[in-house]
Coordinates of C-alpha atoms and ligand atoms in Angstrom, one line a residue:
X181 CA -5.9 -5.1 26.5
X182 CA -4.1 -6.3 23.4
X183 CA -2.8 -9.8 23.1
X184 CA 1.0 -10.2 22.4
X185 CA 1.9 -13.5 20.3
X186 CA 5.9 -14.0 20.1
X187 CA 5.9 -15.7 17.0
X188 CA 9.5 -16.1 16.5
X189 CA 11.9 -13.5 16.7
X190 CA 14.8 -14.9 14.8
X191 CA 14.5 -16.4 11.1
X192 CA 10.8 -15.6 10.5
X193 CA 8.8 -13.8 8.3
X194 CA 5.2 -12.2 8.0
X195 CA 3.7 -12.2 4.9
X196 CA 0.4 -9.8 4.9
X197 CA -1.5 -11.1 2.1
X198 CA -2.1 -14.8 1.0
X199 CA -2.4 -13.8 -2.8
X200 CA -0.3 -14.7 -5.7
X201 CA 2.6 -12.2 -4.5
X202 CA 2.3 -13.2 -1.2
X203 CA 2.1 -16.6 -1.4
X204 CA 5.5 -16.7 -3.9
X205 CA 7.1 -14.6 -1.4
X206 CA 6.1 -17.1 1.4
X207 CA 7.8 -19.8 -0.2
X208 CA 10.9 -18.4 -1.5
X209 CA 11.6 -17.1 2.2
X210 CA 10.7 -20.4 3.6
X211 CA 13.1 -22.1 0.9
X212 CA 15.8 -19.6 2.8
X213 CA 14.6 -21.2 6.2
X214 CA 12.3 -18.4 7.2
X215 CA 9.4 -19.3 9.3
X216 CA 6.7 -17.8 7.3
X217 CA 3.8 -16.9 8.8
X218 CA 0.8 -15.6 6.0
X219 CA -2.3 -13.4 7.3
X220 CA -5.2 -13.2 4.8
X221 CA -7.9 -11.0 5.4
X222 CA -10.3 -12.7 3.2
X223 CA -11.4 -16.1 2.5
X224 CA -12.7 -15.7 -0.9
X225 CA -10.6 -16.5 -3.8
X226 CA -12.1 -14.8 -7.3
X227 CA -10.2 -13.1 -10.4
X228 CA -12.8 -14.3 -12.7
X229 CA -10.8 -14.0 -16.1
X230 CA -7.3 -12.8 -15.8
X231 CA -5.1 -14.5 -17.5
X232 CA -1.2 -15.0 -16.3
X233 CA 2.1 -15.3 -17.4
X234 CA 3.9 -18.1 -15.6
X235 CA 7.3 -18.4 -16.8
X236 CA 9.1 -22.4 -17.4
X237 CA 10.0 -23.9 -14.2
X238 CA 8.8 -21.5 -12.0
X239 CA 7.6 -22.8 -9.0
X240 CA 10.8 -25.2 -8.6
X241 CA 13.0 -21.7 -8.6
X242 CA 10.6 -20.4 -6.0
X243 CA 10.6 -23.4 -3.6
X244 CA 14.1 -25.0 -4.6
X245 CA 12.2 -28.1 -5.1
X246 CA 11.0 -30.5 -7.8
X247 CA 7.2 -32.2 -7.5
X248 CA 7.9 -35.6 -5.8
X249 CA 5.4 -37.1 -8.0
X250 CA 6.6 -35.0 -10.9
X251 CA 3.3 -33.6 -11.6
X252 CA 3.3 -30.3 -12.2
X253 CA 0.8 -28.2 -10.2
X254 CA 2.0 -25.0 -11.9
X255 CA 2.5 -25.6 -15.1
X256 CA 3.9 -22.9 -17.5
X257 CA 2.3 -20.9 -20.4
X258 CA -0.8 -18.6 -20.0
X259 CA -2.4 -19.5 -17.0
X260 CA -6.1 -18.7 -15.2
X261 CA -5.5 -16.7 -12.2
X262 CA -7.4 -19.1 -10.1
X263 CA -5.4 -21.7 -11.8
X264 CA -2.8 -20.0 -10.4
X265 CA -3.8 -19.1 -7.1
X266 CA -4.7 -23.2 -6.2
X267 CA -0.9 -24.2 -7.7
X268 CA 0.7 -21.8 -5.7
X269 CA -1.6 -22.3 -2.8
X270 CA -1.1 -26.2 -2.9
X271 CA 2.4 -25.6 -2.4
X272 CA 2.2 -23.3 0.3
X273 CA 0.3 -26.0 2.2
X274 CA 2.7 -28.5 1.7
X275 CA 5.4 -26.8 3.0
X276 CA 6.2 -26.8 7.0
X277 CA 8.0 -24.0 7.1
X278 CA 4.4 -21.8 6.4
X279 CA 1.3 -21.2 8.4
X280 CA -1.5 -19.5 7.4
X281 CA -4.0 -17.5 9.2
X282 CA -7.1 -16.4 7.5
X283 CA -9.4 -14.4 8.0
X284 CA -7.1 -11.9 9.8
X285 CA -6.9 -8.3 8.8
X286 CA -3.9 -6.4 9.7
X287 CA -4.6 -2.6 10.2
X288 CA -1.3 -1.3 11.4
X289 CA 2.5 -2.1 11.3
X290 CA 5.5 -1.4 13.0
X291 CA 9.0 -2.3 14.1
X292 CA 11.7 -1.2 16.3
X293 CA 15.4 -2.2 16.7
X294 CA 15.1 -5.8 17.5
X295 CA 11.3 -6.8 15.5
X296 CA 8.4 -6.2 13.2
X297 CA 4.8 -6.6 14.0
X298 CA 1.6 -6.2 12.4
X299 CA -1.6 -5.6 14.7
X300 CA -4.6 -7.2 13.4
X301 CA -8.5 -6.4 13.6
X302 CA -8.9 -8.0 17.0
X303 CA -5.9 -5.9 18.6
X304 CA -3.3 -9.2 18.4
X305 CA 0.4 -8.2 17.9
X306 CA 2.2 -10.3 15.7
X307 CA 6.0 -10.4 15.6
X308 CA 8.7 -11.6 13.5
X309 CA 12.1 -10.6 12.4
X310 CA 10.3 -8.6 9.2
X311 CA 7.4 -7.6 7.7
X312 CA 6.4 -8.3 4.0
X313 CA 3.3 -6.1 2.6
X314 CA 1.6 -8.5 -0.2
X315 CA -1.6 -6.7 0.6
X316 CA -2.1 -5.3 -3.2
X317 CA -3.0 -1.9 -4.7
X318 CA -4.6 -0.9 -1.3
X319 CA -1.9 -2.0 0.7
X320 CA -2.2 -1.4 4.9
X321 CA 1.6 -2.2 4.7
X322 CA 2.4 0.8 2.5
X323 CA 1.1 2.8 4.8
X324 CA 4.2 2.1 6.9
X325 CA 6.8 2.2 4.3
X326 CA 5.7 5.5 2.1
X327 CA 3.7 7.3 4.8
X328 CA 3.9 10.5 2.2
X329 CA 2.8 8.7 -0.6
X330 CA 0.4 5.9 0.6
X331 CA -2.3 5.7 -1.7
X332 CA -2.0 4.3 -5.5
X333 CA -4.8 6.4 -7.6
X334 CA -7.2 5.5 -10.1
X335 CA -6.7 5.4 -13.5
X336 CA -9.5 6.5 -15.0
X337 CA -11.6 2.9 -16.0
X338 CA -12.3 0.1 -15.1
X339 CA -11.7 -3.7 -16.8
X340 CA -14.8 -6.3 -16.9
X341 CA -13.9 -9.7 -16.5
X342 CA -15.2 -12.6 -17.5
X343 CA -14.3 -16.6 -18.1
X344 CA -16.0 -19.4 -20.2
X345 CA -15.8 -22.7 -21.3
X346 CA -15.5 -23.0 -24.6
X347 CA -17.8 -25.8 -25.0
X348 CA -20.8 -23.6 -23.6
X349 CA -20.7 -21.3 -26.4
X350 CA -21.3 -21.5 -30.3
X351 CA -18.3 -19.8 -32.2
X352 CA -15.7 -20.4 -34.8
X353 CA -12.7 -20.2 -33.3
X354 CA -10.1 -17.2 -33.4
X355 CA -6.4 -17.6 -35.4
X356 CA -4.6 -17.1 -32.4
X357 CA -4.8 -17.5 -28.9
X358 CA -4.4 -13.9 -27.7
X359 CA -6.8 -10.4 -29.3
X360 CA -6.4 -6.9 -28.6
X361 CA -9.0 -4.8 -29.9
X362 CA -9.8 -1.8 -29.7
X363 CA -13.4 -0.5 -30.9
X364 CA -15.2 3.3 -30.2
X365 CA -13.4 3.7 -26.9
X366 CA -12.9 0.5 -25.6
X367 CA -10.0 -1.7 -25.6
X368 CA -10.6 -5.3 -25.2
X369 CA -8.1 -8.2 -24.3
X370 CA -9.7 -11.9 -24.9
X371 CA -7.2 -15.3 -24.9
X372 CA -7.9 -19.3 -24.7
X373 CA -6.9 -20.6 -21.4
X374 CA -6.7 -24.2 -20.9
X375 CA -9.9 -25.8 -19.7
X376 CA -10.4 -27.1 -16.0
X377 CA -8.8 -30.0 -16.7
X378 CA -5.9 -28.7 -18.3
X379 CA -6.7 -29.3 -21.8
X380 CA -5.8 -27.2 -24.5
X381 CA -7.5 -28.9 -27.4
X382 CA -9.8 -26.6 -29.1
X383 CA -13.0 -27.1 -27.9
X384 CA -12.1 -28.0 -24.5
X385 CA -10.6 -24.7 -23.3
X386 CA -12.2 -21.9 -21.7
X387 CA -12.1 -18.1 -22.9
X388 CA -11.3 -15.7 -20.6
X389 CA -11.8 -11.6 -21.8
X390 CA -10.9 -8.7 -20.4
X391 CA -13.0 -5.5 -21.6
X392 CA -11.6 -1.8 -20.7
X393 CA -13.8 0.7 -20.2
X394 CA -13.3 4.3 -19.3
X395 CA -17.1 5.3 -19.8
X396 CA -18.7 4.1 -16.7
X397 CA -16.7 6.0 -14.1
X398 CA -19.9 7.2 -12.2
X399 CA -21.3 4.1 -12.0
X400 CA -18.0 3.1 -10.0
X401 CA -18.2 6.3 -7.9
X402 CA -21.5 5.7 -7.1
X403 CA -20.9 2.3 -5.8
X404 CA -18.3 3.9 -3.7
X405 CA -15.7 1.4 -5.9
X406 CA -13.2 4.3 -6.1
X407 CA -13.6 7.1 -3.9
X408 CA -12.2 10.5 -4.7
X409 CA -8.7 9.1 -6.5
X410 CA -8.8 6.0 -4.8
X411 CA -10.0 2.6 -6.1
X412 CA -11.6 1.0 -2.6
X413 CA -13.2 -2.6 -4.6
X414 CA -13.8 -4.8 -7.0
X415 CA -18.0 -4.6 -8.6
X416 CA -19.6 -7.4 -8.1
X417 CA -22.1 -8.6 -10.3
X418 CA -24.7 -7.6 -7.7
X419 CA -23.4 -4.1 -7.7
X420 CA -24.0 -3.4 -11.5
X421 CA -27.7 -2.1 -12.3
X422 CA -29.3 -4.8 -15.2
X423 CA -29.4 -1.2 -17.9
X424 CA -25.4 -1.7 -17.5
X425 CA -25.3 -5.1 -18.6
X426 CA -28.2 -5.0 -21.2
X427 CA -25.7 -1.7 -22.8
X428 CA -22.5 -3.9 -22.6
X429 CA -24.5 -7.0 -24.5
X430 CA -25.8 -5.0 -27.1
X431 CA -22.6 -3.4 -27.4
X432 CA -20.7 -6.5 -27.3
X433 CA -22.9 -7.9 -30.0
X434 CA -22.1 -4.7 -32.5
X435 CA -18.6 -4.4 -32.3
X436 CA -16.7 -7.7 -30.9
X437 CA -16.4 -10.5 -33.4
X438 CA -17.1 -14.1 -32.8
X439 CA -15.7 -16.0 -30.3
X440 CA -15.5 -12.7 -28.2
X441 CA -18.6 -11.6 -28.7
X442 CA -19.9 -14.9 -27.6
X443 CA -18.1 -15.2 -24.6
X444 CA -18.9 -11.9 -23.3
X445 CA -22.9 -12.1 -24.2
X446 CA -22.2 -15.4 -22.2
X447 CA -21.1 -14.5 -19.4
X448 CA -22.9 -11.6 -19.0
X449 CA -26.5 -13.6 -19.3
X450 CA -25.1 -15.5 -16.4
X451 CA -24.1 -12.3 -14.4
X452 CA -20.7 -14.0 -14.4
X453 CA -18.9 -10.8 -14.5
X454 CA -16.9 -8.3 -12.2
X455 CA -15.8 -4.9 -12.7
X456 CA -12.4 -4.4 -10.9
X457 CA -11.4 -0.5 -11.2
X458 CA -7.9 0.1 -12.1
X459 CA -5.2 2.6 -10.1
X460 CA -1.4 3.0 -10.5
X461 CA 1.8 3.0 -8.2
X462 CA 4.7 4.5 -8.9
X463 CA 7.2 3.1 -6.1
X464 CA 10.1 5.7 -5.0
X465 CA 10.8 3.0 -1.9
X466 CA 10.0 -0.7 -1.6
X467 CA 11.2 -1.0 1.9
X468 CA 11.8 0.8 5.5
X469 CA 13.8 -0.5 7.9
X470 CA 12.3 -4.1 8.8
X471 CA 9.5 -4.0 6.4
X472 CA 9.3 -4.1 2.8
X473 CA 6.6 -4.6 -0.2
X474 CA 6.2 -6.8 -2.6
X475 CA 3.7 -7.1 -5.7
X476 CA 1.0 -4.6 -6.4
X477 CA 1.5 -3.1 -2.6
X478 CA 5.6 -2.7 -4.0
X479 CA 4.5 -1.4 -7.6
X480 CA 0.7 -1.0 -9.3
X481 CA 1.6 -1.1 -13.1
X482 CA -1.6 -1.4 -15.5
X483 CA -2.5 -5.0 -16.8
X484 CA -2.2 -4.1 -20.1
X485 CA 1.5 -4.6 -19.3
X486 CA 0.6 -7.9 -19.0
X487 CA 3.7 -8.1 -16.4
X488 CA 2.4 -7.7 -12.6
X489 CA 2.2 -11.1 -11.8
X490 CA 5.9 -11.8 -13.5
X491 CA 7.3 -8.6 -11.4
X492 CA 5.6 -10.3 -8.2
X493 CA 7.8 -13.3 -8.9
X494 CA 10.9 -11.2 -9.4
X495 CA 10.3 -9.8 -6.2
X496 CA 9.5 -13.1 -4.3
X497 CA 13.1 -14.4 -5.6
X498 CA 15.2 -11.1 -5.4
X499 CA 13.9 -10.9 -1.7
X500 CA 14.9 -14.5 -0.8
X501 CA 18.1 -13.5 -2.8
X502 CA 19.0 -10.8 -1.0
X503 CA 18.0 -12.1 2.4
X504 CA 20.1 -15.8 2.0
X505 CA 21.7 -15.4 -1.2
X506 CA 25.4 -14.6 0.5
X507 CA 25.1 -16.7 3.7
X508 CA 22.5 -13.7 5.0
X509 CA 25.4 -11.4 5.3
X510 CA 24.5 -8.5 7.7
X511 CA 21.5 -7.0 9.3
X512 CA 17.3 -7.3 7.7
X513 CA 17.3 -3.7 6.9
X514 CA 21.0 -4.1 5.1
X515 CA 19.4 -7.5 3.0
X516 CA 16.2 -5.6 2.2
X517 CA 17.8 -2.6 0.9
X518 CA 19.7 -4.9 -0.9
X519 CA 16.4 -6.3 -2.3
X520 CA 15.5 -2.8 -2.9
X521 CA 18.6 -1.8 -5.0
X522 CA 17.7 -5.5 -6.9
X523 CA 14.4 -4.3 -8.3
X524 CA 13.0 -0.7 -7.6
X525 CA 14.5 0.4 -11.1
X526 CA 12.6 -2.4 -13.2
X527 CA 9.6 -2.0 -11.1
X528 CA 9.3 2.3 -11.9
X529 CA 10.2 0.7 -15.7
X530 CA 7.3 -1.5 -15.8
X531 CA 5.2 1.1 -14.0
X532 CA 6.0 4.1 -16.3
X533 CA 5.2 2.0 -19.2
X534 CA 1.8 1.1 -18.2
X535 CA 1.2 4.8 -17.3
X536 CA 2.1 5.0 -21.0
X537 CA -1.3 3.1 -21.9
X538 CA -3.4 4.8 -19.2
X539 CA -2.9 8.3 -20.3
X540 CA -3.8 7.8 -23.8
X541 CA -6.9 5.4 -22.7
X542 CA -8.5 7.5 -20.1
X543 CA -6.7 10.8 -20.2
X544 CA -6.5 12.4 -16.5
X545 CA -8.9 15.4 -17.7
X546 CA -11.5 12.9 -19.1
X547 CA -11.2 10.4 -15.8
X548 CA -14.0 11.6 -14.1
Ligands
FAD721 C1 -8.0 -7.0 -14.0 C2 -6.6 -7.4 -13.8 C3 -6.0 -8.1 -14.9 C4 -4.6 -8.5 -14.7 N1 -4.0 -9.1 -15.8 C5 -2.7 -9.4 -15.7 C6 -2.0 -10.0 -16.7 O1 -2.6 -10.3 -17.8 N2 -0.7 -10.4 -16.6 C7 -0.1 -10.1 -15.4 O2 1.1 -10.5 -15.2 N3 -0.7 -9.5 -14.4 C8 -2.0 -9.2 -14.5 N4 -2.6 -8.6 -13.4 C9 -1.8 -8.2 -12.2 C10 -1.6 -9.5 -11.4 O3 -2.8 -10.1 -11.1 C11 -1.0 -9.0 -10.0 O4 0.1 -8.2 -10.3 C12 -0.5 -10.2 -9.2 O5 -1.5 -11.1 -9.1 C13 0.0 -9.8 -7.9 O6 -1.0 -9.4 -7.1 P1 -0.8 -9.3 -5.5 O7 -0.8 -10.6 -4.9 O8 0.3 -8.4 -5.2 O9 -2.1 -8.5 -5.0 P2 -3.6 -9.0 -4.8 O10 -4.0 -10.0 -5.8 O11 -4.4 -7.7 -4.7 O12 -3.6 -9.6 -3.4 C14 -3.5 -8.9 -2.2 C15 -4.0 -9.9 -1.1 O13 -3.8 -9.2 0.2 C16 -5.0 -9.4 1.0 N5 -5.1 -8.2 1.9 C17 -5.2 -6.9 1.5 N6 -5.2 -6.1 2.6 C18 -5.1 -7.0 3.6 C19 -5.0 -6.7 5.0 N7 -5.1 -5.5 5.5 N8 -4.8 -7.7 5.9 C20 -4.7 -9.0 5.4 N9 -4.8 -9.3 4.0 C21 -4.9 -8.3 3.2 C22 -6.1 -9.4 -0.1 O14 -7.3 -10.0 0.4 C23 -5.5 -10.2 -1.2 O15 -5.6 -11.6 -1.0 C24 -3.9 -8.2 -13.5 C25 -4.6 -7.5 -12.5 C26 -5.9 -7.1 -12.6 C27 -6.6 -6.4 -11.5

């Protein structure tokens, strides 16, 4: 017999997925005076060398709020996602109007007339007035919303990630803090992040890379990280034979120059590498009824836009817009259509132009 948990049916909010998305959306709804209830399948936290975009003052926008201590947990510039993640997280804690529950998977959602609810893997209901999907490119929530067009498919390669400090490796430095390379068929995307402790002196920062790769597609197959079109994981260090990481040393010490080179050779001697397979979404709805989508469920550009995380915070704020913008005028499917009209156009913009990259990277033919 399934349990039933009432938790709230007026002014409250589940968030599926305690990720950056999610967690913006949790506290822009909660700045609103939703009750905001987060469900996070997982509780490991690792993007091991993304680097993100956080725009000036944006964590005040999201939570309507200043630092009482003036510190600033998020602070702006190009940012490590974990960085990230623990700033945003932080302020999720602190605020009353969020709970969290991890680890819950949801596997199914639905809604009539007067609710939303999400079941989770032990057969609890959970109920609110809506539904937001932050559950990323493999979104459960999707499911609901698109039932025709659920899936988002692979593109055709996969990015290895890795982060350093600076200090642990021997380099001269690079002119600028951002590269984009590209070298045989590879593209590769390295940048300075500040170091744990916030510095940015040189020296002191870390060196985050991002290497894209559409040559080892049957290594990801294999692993059963994308199955037929669909990216199912992230490749763990463990998952990557040695003879793949002895190739992408040697390679890396051919064609990368220094500090790159370095910092890849690094990291890979310290198997301190992932391989996260990358698909696409183009969104034609972000919401149905009661429920909606946010992030990389709502809209699965590729990073070499260098704009998902930015069009997850658009999304956070448009949704708390259109929900309490104008004194929460009407019913939640009239607000979240609303929040649809606000951003499906930009989203199928930024989309389209990463689809721009993909095909010319890994061309559908050669995405094997
Ligand atoms: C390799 C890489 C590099 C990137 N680089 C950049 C960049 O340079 N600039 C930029 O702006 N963006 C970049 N991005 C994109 C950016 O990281 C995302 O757009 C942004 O973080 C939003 O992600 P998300 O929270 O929507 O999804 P995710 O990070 O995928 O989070 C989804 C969360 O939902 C949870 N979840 C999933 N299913 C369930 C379920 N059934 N029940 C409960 N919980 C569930 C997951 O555990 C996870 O915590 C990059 C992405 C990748 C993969």
């Amino acid at each position: 017999m399934t349990k039933d948990h009432q938790s709230g049916t007026r002014g409250s909010a589940i968030v599926v997925g305690a990720s950056l998305a999610g967690l913006m959306s949790a506290l822009a709804l909660s700045r609103i005076g939703l009750r905001v209830t987060m469900l996070e399948r997982s509780t490991r936290k690792v993007r091991t060398g993304a680097a993100l975009p956080v725009s000036d003052g944006l964590l005040e926008r999201l939570t309507g709020r200043r630092s009482p201590d003036g510190k600033d947990i998020l602070p702006s510039g190009g940012q490590a996602w974990a960085d990230v993640h623990a700033g945003l997280s932080s302020a999720a804690q602190a605020d009353p109007g969020i709970s969290l529950r991890s680890p819950v998977r949801v596997t199914d959602v639905g809604q009539d007339e007067r609710s939303a609810w999400v079941v989770t893997d032990d057969g609890e209901f959970v109920r609110a007035d809506l539904v937001v999907g932050a559950d990323g490119h493999a979104s459960v929530v999707r499911r609901h919303v698109v039932p025709e067009a659920p899936d988002a498919t692979f593109s055709g390669y996969v990015i290895w990630l890795g982060l350093v400090d600076e200090r642990e490796i021997r380099s001269r430095p690079w002119p600028s803090d951002l590269a984009i390379l590209y070298e045989r068929d590879y593209c590769l995307n390295a940048y300075y992040l500040p170091g744990a402790d916030g510095s940015v002196a040189q020296g002191r920062r870390r060196i985050g890379w991002g290497w894209y790769d559409s040559g080892r597609n049957d290594l990801l197959r294999a692993r059963g990280a994308v199955i037929d079109d669909v990216v199912q994981r992230t490749l763990r260090a463990a998952d990557v034979p040695d003879a793949t990481f002895d190739e992408l040393a040697d390679e890396a010490r051919e064609i990368w120059p220094s500090p790159w080179r370095e910092a890849i050779v690094d990291c890979i001697g310290r198997r301190a590498v992932i391989g996260t397979p990358i698909g696409e979404y183009l969104p034609h709805r972000l919401v149905s009824g009661r429920v909606c989508l946010v992030g990389d469920a709502a809209h699965l550009p590729s990073p070499m836009t260098g704009s998902g995380f930015d069009a997850s915070a658009q999304d956070a704020l448009a949704l708390a817009e259109a929900l309490g913008g104008n004194g929460n005028r009407g019913s939640i499917s009239d607000a979240l259509h609303r929040y649809e009209a606000a951003r499906l156009d930009a989203a199928r913009r930024l989309v389209r132009s990463g689809q721009s990259f993909n095909n010319s990277f890994a061309p559908r033919g050669a995405a094997q």
